[in-house]
Coordinates of C-alpha atoms (C1' of nucleotides) in Angstrom, one line a residue:
Chain A
X56 CA -5.7 1.3 5.3
X57 CA -4.4 -1.6 7.1
X58 CA -5.7 -1.2 10.6
X59 CA -8.0 -4.2 10.0
X60 CA -4.9 -6.3 9.2
X61 CA -2.9 -5.0 12.2
X62 CA -5.7 -5.9 14.5
X63 CA -5.9 -9.5 12.7
X64 CA -2.2 -9.9 13.4
X65 CA -2.4 -8.8 17.1
X66 CA -5.5 -11.1 17.7
X67 CA -3.9 -14.0 16.0
X68 CA -1.0 -13.5 18.5
X69 CA -3.5 -13.6 21.3
X70 CA -7.3 -13.0 21.5
X71 CA -8.1 -9.8 23.2
X72 CA -10.7 -7.2 24.2
X73 CA -11.0 -3.7 22.6
X74 CA -9.6 -2.3 25.8
X75 CA -6.7 -4.8 25.8
X76 CA -6.1 -4.1 22.1
X77 CA -6.1 -0.2 22.8
X78 CA -3.3 -0.8 25.5
X79 CA -1.3 -2.8 22.9
X80 CA -1.7 -0.1 20.2
X81 CA -0.4 2.4 22.9
X82 CA 2.7 0.3 23.4
X83 CA 4.6 -2.3 21.5
X84 CA 2.3 -2.7 18.6
X85 CA 1.8 1.0 18.4
X86 CA 5.4 1.5 17.5
X87 CA 4.5 0.6 13.9
X88 CA 0.8 1.0 13.7
X89 CA -0.8 3.5 16.0
X90 CA -4.6 3.8 16.6
X91 CA -7.0 5.5 18.9
X92 CA -9.3 3.5 21.1
X93 CA -12.3 4.8 19.1
X94 CA -10.9 3.7 15.8
X95 CA -10.1 0.3 17.1
X96 CA -13.6 -0.2 18.5
X97 CA -15.3 1.0 15.3
X98 CA -13.0 -1.2 13.2
X99 CA -13.7 -4.3 15.5
X100 CA -17.5 -3.8 15.1
X101 CA -17.2 -3.6 11.4
X102 CA -14.8 -6.6 11.2
X103 CA -17.1 -8.7 13.3
X104 CA -20.1 -7.6 11.2
X105 CA -18.1 -8.7 8.1
X106 CA -17.4 -12.2 9.6
X107 CA -13.6 -11.6 10.1
X108 CA -13.8 -11.9 14.0
X109 CA -15.9 -13.5 16.6
X110 CA -16.4 -12.2 20.1
X111 CA -17.5 -13.5 23.5
X112 CA -18.6 -11.5 26.4
X113 CA -16.6 -12.4 29.6
X114 CA -17.4 -11.4 33.0
X115 CA -14.6 -9.9 35.0
X116 CA -13.8 -9.7 38.7
X117 CA -14.4 -6.1 40.0
X118 CA -14.5 -4.7 36.5
X119 CA -17.3 -4.3 33.8
X120 CA -17.9 -7.3 31.5
X121 CA -15.3 -7.4 28.7
X122 CA -15.7 -8.4 25.1
X123 CA -13.0 -10.8 23.8
X124 CA -12.3 -10.9 20.1
X125 CA -10.8 -13.7 18.1
X126 CA -10.0 -14.3 14.4
X127 CA -12.5 -16.4 12.6
X128 CA -11.5 -18.8 9.9
X129 CA -12.5 -16.3 7.2
X130 CA -10.3 -13.7 9.1
X131 CA -7.3 -16.1 9.1
X132 CA -7.6 -16.7 5.2
X133 CA -7.8 -12.9 4.7
X134 CA -4.9 -12.2 6.8
X135 CA -2.8 -15.1 5.2
X136 CA -3.5 -13.6 1.7
X137 CA -2.7 -10.0 2.8
X138 CA 0.7 -11.1 4.3
X139 CA 2.2 -11.9 0.9
X140 CA 0.7 -9.0 -1.1
X141 CA 3.1 -6.1 -1.8
X142 CA 2.1 -3.2 0.5
X143 CA 1.0 0.0 -1.0
X144 CA 3.6 2.8 -1.0
X145 CA 3.2 4.6 2.4
X146 CA 3.1 8.4 1.9
X147 CA 5.6 10.0 4.2
X148 CA 4.7 13.0 6.2
X149 CA 7.3 14.5 8.5
X150 CA 6.7 17.7 10.4
X151 CA 10.4 17.7 11.4
X152 CA 11.7 17.2 7.7
X153 CA 9.6 20.2 6.5
X154 CA 10.6 22.4 9.5
X155 CA 14.4 21.7 8.8
X156 CA 14.0 22.2 5.1
X157 CA 12.3 25.7 5.7
X158 CA 14.6 26.6 8.6
X159 CA 16.0 29.5 6.8
X160 CA 12.6 31.2 7.0
X161 CA 12.8 31.2 10.8
X162 CA 13.3 34.5 12.5
X163 CA 16.0 32.7 14.6
X164 CA 18.1 29.8 13.3
X165 CA 19.2 29.2 16.8
X166 CA 15.6 28.6 17.7
X167 CA 15.3 25.9 15.1
X168 CA 18.6 24.4 16.2
X169 CA 17.3 24.1 19.7
X170 CA 14.1 22.5 18.5
X171 CA 16.3 20.0 16.6
X172 CA 18.2 19.2 19.6
X173 CA 15.1 18.5 21.5
X174 CA 14.0 16.2 18.7
X175 CA 17.2 14.5 18.6
X176 CA 16.7 13.8 22.4
X177 CA 13.3 12.4 21.9
X178 CA 14.6 10.1 19.1
X179 CA 17.4 9.0 21.6
X180 CA 14.8 8.2 24.2
X181 CA 12.8 6.2 21.8
X182 CA 15.9 4.2 20.6
X183 CA 16.7 3.5 24.2
X184 CA 13.2 2.3 24.9
X185 CA 13.4 -0.1 21.8
X186 CA 16.8 -1.5 23.1
X187 CA 15.3 -1.9 26.5
X188 CA 12.4 -3.8 25.3
X189 CA 14.8 -6.0 23.2
X190 CA 16.8 -6.7 26.1
X191 CA 13.9 -7.5 28.3
X192 CA 11.8 -9.6 25.8
X193 CA 14.6 -11.3 23.9
X194 CA 17.4 -11.9 26.2
X195 CA 18.5 -14.9 24.1
X196 CA 17.6 -14.1 20.5
X197 CA 19.6 -16.9 18.9
X198 CA 17.0 -19.6 19.3
X199 CA 13.4 -18.0 19.0
X200 CA 10.4 -19.8 17.4
X201 CA 9.4 -18.2 14.1
X202 CA 6.7 -15.8 15.3
X203 CA 9.0 -14.4 18.2
X204 CA 11.9 -14.1 15.6
X205 CA 9.6 -12.0 13.6
X206 CA 8.6 -9.8 16.5
X207 CA 12.3 -9.5 17.5
X208 CA 13.5 -8.5 14.1
X209 CA 10.8 -6.0 13.5
X210 CA 11.6 -4.4 16.9
X211 CA 15.1 -4.1 15.7
X212 CA 13.8 -2.1 12.7
X213 CA 12.4 0.3 15.1
X214 CA 16.0 0.8 16.5
X215 CA 17.2 1.3 13.1
X216 CA 14.7 3.9 12.0
X217 CA 15.5 5.9 15.2
X218 CA 19.2 5.6 14.6
X219 CA 18.6 7.0 11.1
X220 CA 16.9 10.1 12.3
X221 CA 19.6 10.5 15.1
X222 CA 22.4 10.3 12.4
X223 CA 20.6 12.8 10.3
X224 CA 20.0 15.3 13.3
X225 CA 23.5 14.9 14.2
X226 CA 24.7 15.9 10.7
X227 CA 22.2 18.7 10.6
X228 CA 23.3 20.1 14.0
X229 CA 26.9 19.7 13.6
X230 CA 26.9 21.1 10.0
X231 CA 25.1 24.2 11.2
X232 CA 27.2 24.5 14.4
X233 CA 30.3 24.4 12.3
X234 CA 29.0 27.1 10.0
X235 CA 28.1 29.4 13.0
X236 CA 31.6 28.9 14.2
X237 CA 33.1 29.7 10.9
X238 CA 30.9 32.9 10.8
X239 CA 32.0 33.9 14.3
X240 CA 35.8 33.3 13.4
X241 CA 35.3 35.5 10.3
X242 CA 33.9 38.3 12.4
X243 CA 37.0 38.2 14.8
Chain B
X434 CA -1.7 18.7 10.3
X435 CA 1.1 20.4 8.7
X436 CA 0.2 20.6 5.2
X437 CA -0.4 24.3 5.5
X438 CA 3.0 24.8 6.7
X439 CA 4.5 22.5 4.2
X440 CA 2.8 24.8 1.6
X441 CA 4.2 27.8 3.3
X442 CA 7.8 26.4 3.0
X443 CA 7.4 25.5 -0.6
X444 CA 5.9 29.0 -1.6
X445 CA 8.5 30.8 0.4
X446 CA 11.0 28.9 -1.7
X447 CA 9.2 30.0 -4.8
X448 CA 5.8 31.3 -5.5
X449 CA 3.6 28.8 -7.5
X450 CA 0.3 27.7 -8.8
X451 CA -1.7 24.9 -7.5
X452 CA -0.8 22.9 -10.4
X453 CA 2.8 23.5 -9.8
X454 CA 2.6 22.6 -6.2
X455 CA 0.9 19.4 -7.0
X456 CA 3.9 18.5 -9.1
X457 CA 6.3 19.6 -6.4
X458 CA 4.4 17.4 -4.0
X459 CA 4.6 14.4 -6.3
X460 CA 8.4 14.9 -6.4
X461 CA 11.0 16.4 -4.3
X462 CA 8.8 17.9 -1.7
X463 CA 6.6 14.8 -1.7
X464 CA 9.4 12.7 -0.3
X465 CA 8.7 14.0 3.1
X466 CA 5.4 15.4 2.9
X467 CA 2.9 14.0 0.2
X468 CA -0.5 15.4 -0.7
X469 CA -3.0 15.0 -3.4
X470 CA -3.8 17.9 -5.8
X471 CA -7.5 18.0 -4.3
X472 CA -6.1 18.3 -0.7
X473 CA -3.7 21.0 -2.0
X474 CA -6.3 23.1 -3.9
X475 CA -8.6 22.9 -0.9
X476 CA -6.0 24.0 1.6
X477 CA -4.7 26.8 -0.7
X478 CA -8.2 28.2 -0.8
X479 CA -8.7 28.1 3.1
X480 CA -5.2 29.7 3.5
X481 CA -6.0 32.5 1.2
X482 CA -9.3 32.9 3.0
X483 CA -7.4 33.1 6.2
X484 CA -5.0 35.7 4.9
X485 CA -1.9 33.5 4.9
X486 CA -1.6 33.7 1.0
X487 CA -2.2 36.1 -1.9
X488 CA -2.9 34.9 -5.4
X489 CA -2.8 36.4 -8.9
X490 CA -4.3 35.0 -12.0
X491 CA -1.6 34.9 -14.6
X492 CA -2.5 34.2 -18.4
X493 CA -0.4 31.5 -20.0
X494 CA 0.8 30.7 -23.5
X495 CA -1.1 27.8 -24.9
X496 CA -2.5 26.9 -21.5
X497 CA -5.4 27.9 -19.4
X498 CA -5.0 30.9 -17.0
X499 CA -3.0 29.9 -13.9
X500 CA -3.4 31.2 -10.3
X501 CA -0.1 32.0 -8.7
X502 CA 0.0 31.9 -4.9
X503 CA 2.6 33.8 -2.7
X504 CA 3.0 33.9 1.1
X505 CA 1.5 37.0 2.7
X506 CA 3.3 39.0 5.6
X507 CA 0.9 37.3 7.9
X508 CA 1.8 33.8 6.4
X509 CA 5.5 34.6 6.8
X510 CA 5.0 35.3 10.5
X511 CA 2.9 32.2 11.0
X512 CA 5.6 30.1 9.4
X513 CA 8.4 31.6 11.2
X514 CA 6.8 30.9 14.6
X515 CA 5.9 27.3 13.6
X516 CA 9.6 26.5 12.4
X517 CA 10.8 26.6 16.0
X518 CA 7.9 24.8 17.8
X519 CA 8.6 21.4 18.7
X520 CA 6.6 19.1 16.3
X521 CA 3.9 16.8 17.5
X522 CA 4.8 13.1 17.7
X523 CA 4.0 11.7 14.3
X524 CA 2.3 8.4 14.7
X525 CA 4.0 5.7 12.7
X526 CA 2.0 3.3 10.4
X527 CA 3.9 0.8 8.4
X528 CA 2.2 -1.9 6.5
X529 CA 5.5 -3.5 5.9
X530 CA 6.4 -3.9 9.5
X531 CA 2.9 -5.3 10.4
X532 CA 3.3 -7.8 7.4
X533 CA 6.7 -9.0 8.7
X534 CA 5.6 -9.2 12.3
X535 CA 2.7 -11.4 11.3
X536 CA 4.6 -13.4 8.8
X537 CA 4.2 -16.7 10.7
X538 CA 0.5 -16.5 10.1
X539 CA 1.0 -16.7 6.3
X540 CA 0.2 -19.9 4.4
X541 CA 3.6 -19.7 2.9
X542 CA 6.8 -18.1 4.7
X543 CA 8.5 -18.1 1.2
X544 CA 5.8 -15.7 -0.3
X545 CA 6.4 -13.3 2.6
X546 CA 10.1 -13.4 1.8
X547 CA 9.4 -12.8 -1.6
X548 CA 7.3 -9.8 -0.9
X549 CA 10.1 -8.5 1.4
X550 CA 12.6 -8.9 -1.4
X551 CA 10.4 -6.9 -3.6
X552 CA 10.1 -4.2 -0.8
X553 CA 14.0 -4.1 -0.5
X554 CA 14.3 -3.5 -4.2
X555 CA 11.7 -0.6 -3.9
X556 CA 13.7 1.0 -1.1
X557 CA 17.0 0.4 -3.0
X558 CA 15.5 2.3 -5.9
X559 CA 14.3 5.1 -3.7
X560 CA 17.8 5.6 -2.2
X561 CA 19.2 5.5 -5.5
X562 CA 16.9 8.3 -6.6
X563 CA 17.8 10.4 -3.7
X564 CA 21.5 9.8 -4.3
X565 CA 21.0 10.9 -7.9
X566 CA 19.2 13.9 -6.9
X567 CA 22.0 14.8 -4.5
X568 CA 24.5 14.5 -7.2
X569 CA 22.7 16.4 -9.7
X570 CA 21.3 19.2 -7.5
X571 CA 24.2 19.5 -5.1
X572 CA 27.4 18.6 -6.9
X573 CA 29.5 20.9 -4.5
X574 CA 27.9 20.8 -1.3
X575 CA 30.7 22.4 0.8
X576 CA 29.8 26.0 0.2
X577 CA 26.0 26.3 -0.1
X578 CA 23.8 29.1 1.0
X579 CA 21.8 28.4 4.2
X580 CA 18.5 27.5 2.4
X581 CA 20.3 25.3 0.0
X582 CA 22.2 23.6 2.8
X583 CA 18.8 22.8 4.5
X584 CA 17.6 21.3 1.4
X585 CA 20.6 19.2 1.0
X586 CA 20.7 17.9 4.4
X587 CA 17.1 17.1 4.4
X588 CA 17.5 15.1 1.2
X589 CA 20.3 13.1 2.8
X590 CA 18.0 12.3 5.5
X591 CA 15.9 10.6 3.0
X592 CA 18.8 8.4 2.1
X593 CA 19.4 7.6 5.7
X594 CA 15.8 6.5 6.3
X595 CA 15.9 4.2 3.1
X596 CA 19.2 2.9 4.3
X597 CA 17.6 2.1 7.5
X598 CA 14.9 0.2 5.9
X599 CA 17.4 -1.8 3.6
X600 CA 19.5 -2.7 6.6
X601 CA 16.5 -4.0 8.3
X602 CA 15.2 -6.0 5.4
X603 CA 18.8 -7.5 4.8
X604 CA 18.7 -8.6 8.4
X605 CA 15.2 -10.1 8.2
X606 CA 16.0 -11.8 4.9
X607 CA 19.3 -13.3 5.8
X608 CA 18.1 -14.4 9.3
X609 CA 15.2 -16.3 7.7
X610 CA 17.2 -17.6 4.8
X611 CA 19.8 -18.9 7.3
X612 CA 17.1 -20.5 9.3
X613 CA 15.5 -22.2 6.2
X614 CA 19.1 -23.6 5.2
X615 CA 19.6 -24.9 8.8
X616 CA 16.2 -26.7 8.6
X617 CA 17.1 -28.3 5.3
X618 CA 20.5 -29.3 6.6
X619 CA 18.8 -30.9 9.7
X620 CA 16.6 -32.8 7.2
X621 CA 19.5 -34.1 5.3
Chain C
dA881 C1' -26.7 5.7 50.8
dG882 C1' -24.3 8.7 47.9
dC883 C1' -20.4 10.4 45.6
dA884 C1' -16.1 10.1 43.0
dC885 C1' -13.1 7.4 40.3
dC886 C1' -11.8 3.6 37.4
dT887 C1' -12.8 0.4 33.5
dA888 C1' -14.8 -0.8 29.1
dT889 C1' -17.4 0.3 25.5
dG890 C1' -19.3 3.2 22.1
dC891 C1' -21.9 7.5 19.7
dA892 C1' -21.2 11.7 17.1
dA893 C1' -19.1 15.4 14.9
dC894 C1' -15.0 17.0 12.9
dA895 C1' -10.5 17.0 10.4
dA896 C1' -7.2 15.0 7.2
dG897 C1' -6.6 12.2 3.1
dT898 C1' -8.4 10.0 -1.1
dT899 C1' -11.2 9.0 -5.1
dG900 C1' -14.1 10.1 -8.7
dC901 C1' -15.8 13.2 -11.5
dA902 C1' -16.6 17.7 -13.8
dA903 C1' -16.1 22.4 -16.0
dG904 C1' -13.9 25.4 -18.9
dG905 C1' -9.9 27.0 -21.9
dG906 C1' -6.4 26.0 -25.4
dG907 C1' -4.5 23.4 -29.1
dT908 C1' -4.4 20.0 -32.8
dA909 C1' -5.9 16.5 -36.1
dG910 C1' -9.2 14.9 -39.3
Chain D
dC875 C1' -16.3 22.7 -37.7
dT876 C1' -16.0 18.8 -34.6
dA877 C1' -13.9 15.6 -31.7
dC878 C1' -10.3 14.6 -28.6
dC879 C1' -6.6 15.4 -25.6
dC880 C1' -4.2 18.3 -22.3
dC881 C1' -4.0 21.6 -18.7
dT882 C1' -5.8 23.8 -14.4
dT883 C1' -9.0 24.3 -11.1
dG884 C1' -12.4 22.6 -8.1
dC885 C1' -17.0 20.0 -6.3
dA886 C1' -18.7 16.0 -3.9
dA887 C1' -18.7 11.9 -1.4
dC888 C1' -16.2 8.6 0.9
dT889 C1' -12.5 6.5 4.1
dT890 C1' -9.4 7.1 7.8
dG891 C1' -8.0 9.3 12.0
dT892 C1' -9.0 12.3 16.0
dT893 C1' -11.6 14.6 19.6
dG894 C1' -15.2 15.1 22.8
dC895 C1' -18.5 13.1 25.1
dA896 C1' -21.5 9.7 27.1
dT897 C1' -23.3 5.2 29.3
dA898 C1' -23.1 1.8 32.5
dG899 C1' -20.8 -1.4 35.9
dG900 C1' -17.7 -1.9 39.9
dT901 C1' -15.1 -0.3 43.9
dG902 C1' -13.8 2.5 47.8
dC903 C1' -14.6 6.1 50.9
dT904 C1' -17.3 9.3 53.6

DNA sequence: AGCACCTATGCAACAAGTTGCAAGGGGTAG
DNA sequence: CTACCCCTTGCAACTTGTTGCATAGGTGCT
């Protein structure tokens, strides 16, 4: 629903080509709005047709020509208005939450716990990646210009979300591990 | 991608009609996997065609007949296997995160902060709803059967996710409010 | 010169999710 | 008896997101 606006934000930060935007959405921007190159190209075309963006073909050294997009005055207005509108409630869909809720229907509870450990490791890795980005991109966060402060704070949100998952998985795993230990003790 | 499996989990918990499943996905189950009635009906039809589910038409008092679905042995196997498979990485898409990252492009920073306060209130309300559900459905969580323990723990994940958002929004708002106060002090 | 690979862009088909609408049964009020 | 509302199910079209594939330019190697 908001890919257009995510593209507007990214392009306002810095004009870019479809290819460059695809890379951005695979990395930093992609941590809170992901999109495939095909979706990005199709949406850019529609936004240009609607007058939200302008584009310029730029020859490159040793590479094909590239199409650099920028936000038009119309697009600036549309983005400014969108930024203060309350967002629609984003429906949540989590495979992991569904799996853990249904874990008692697995053949093997241990297999589910192993899967949960693997997921915990992935969330840990993601949190570590965010922290590394924070340290690298914002070594001195006390005195940032407004736009950088926003990027900094939103990146910290990423860390919080990962920490939330890690805390949950820790609780889930330790509760089940304690249960399993209690069952084994009772069987002694 | 996993609506089929979410339906399998919900139906293994208790057989239900499409209408009843729609209500479940609007409420408790919907907190981590949401779906519209149309998607649910279409997916149920496909799952029955594929042999994952069985259904029985049940007359009702004062209401039209209803179609009660249950999981077939084939469906049970498919679910059991899915539960231990590592989930695909769920792409994240957050309107709110995009808005806050792009806040410096708004006409009015105060408008964005107001929107953020509204979002904070919504997350607070959602966390409170989860807590109330926890208190009501699991007054004594120390000695739950396995399946109920899973439902209890996953519900607590919901609380953690909301608390993560609240913590982030608190930081975002207080940081910008301090900045605004600092600017006003400097103008004095 | 030709081939393989990389880069940048984009078409087409399909899947997932949503919206709008509709059909038919049951019950109630006028 | 009729009209309206509720309930349950489901069709169709559209939007969003994904996958697979393709085109064309540029470079390097054989």
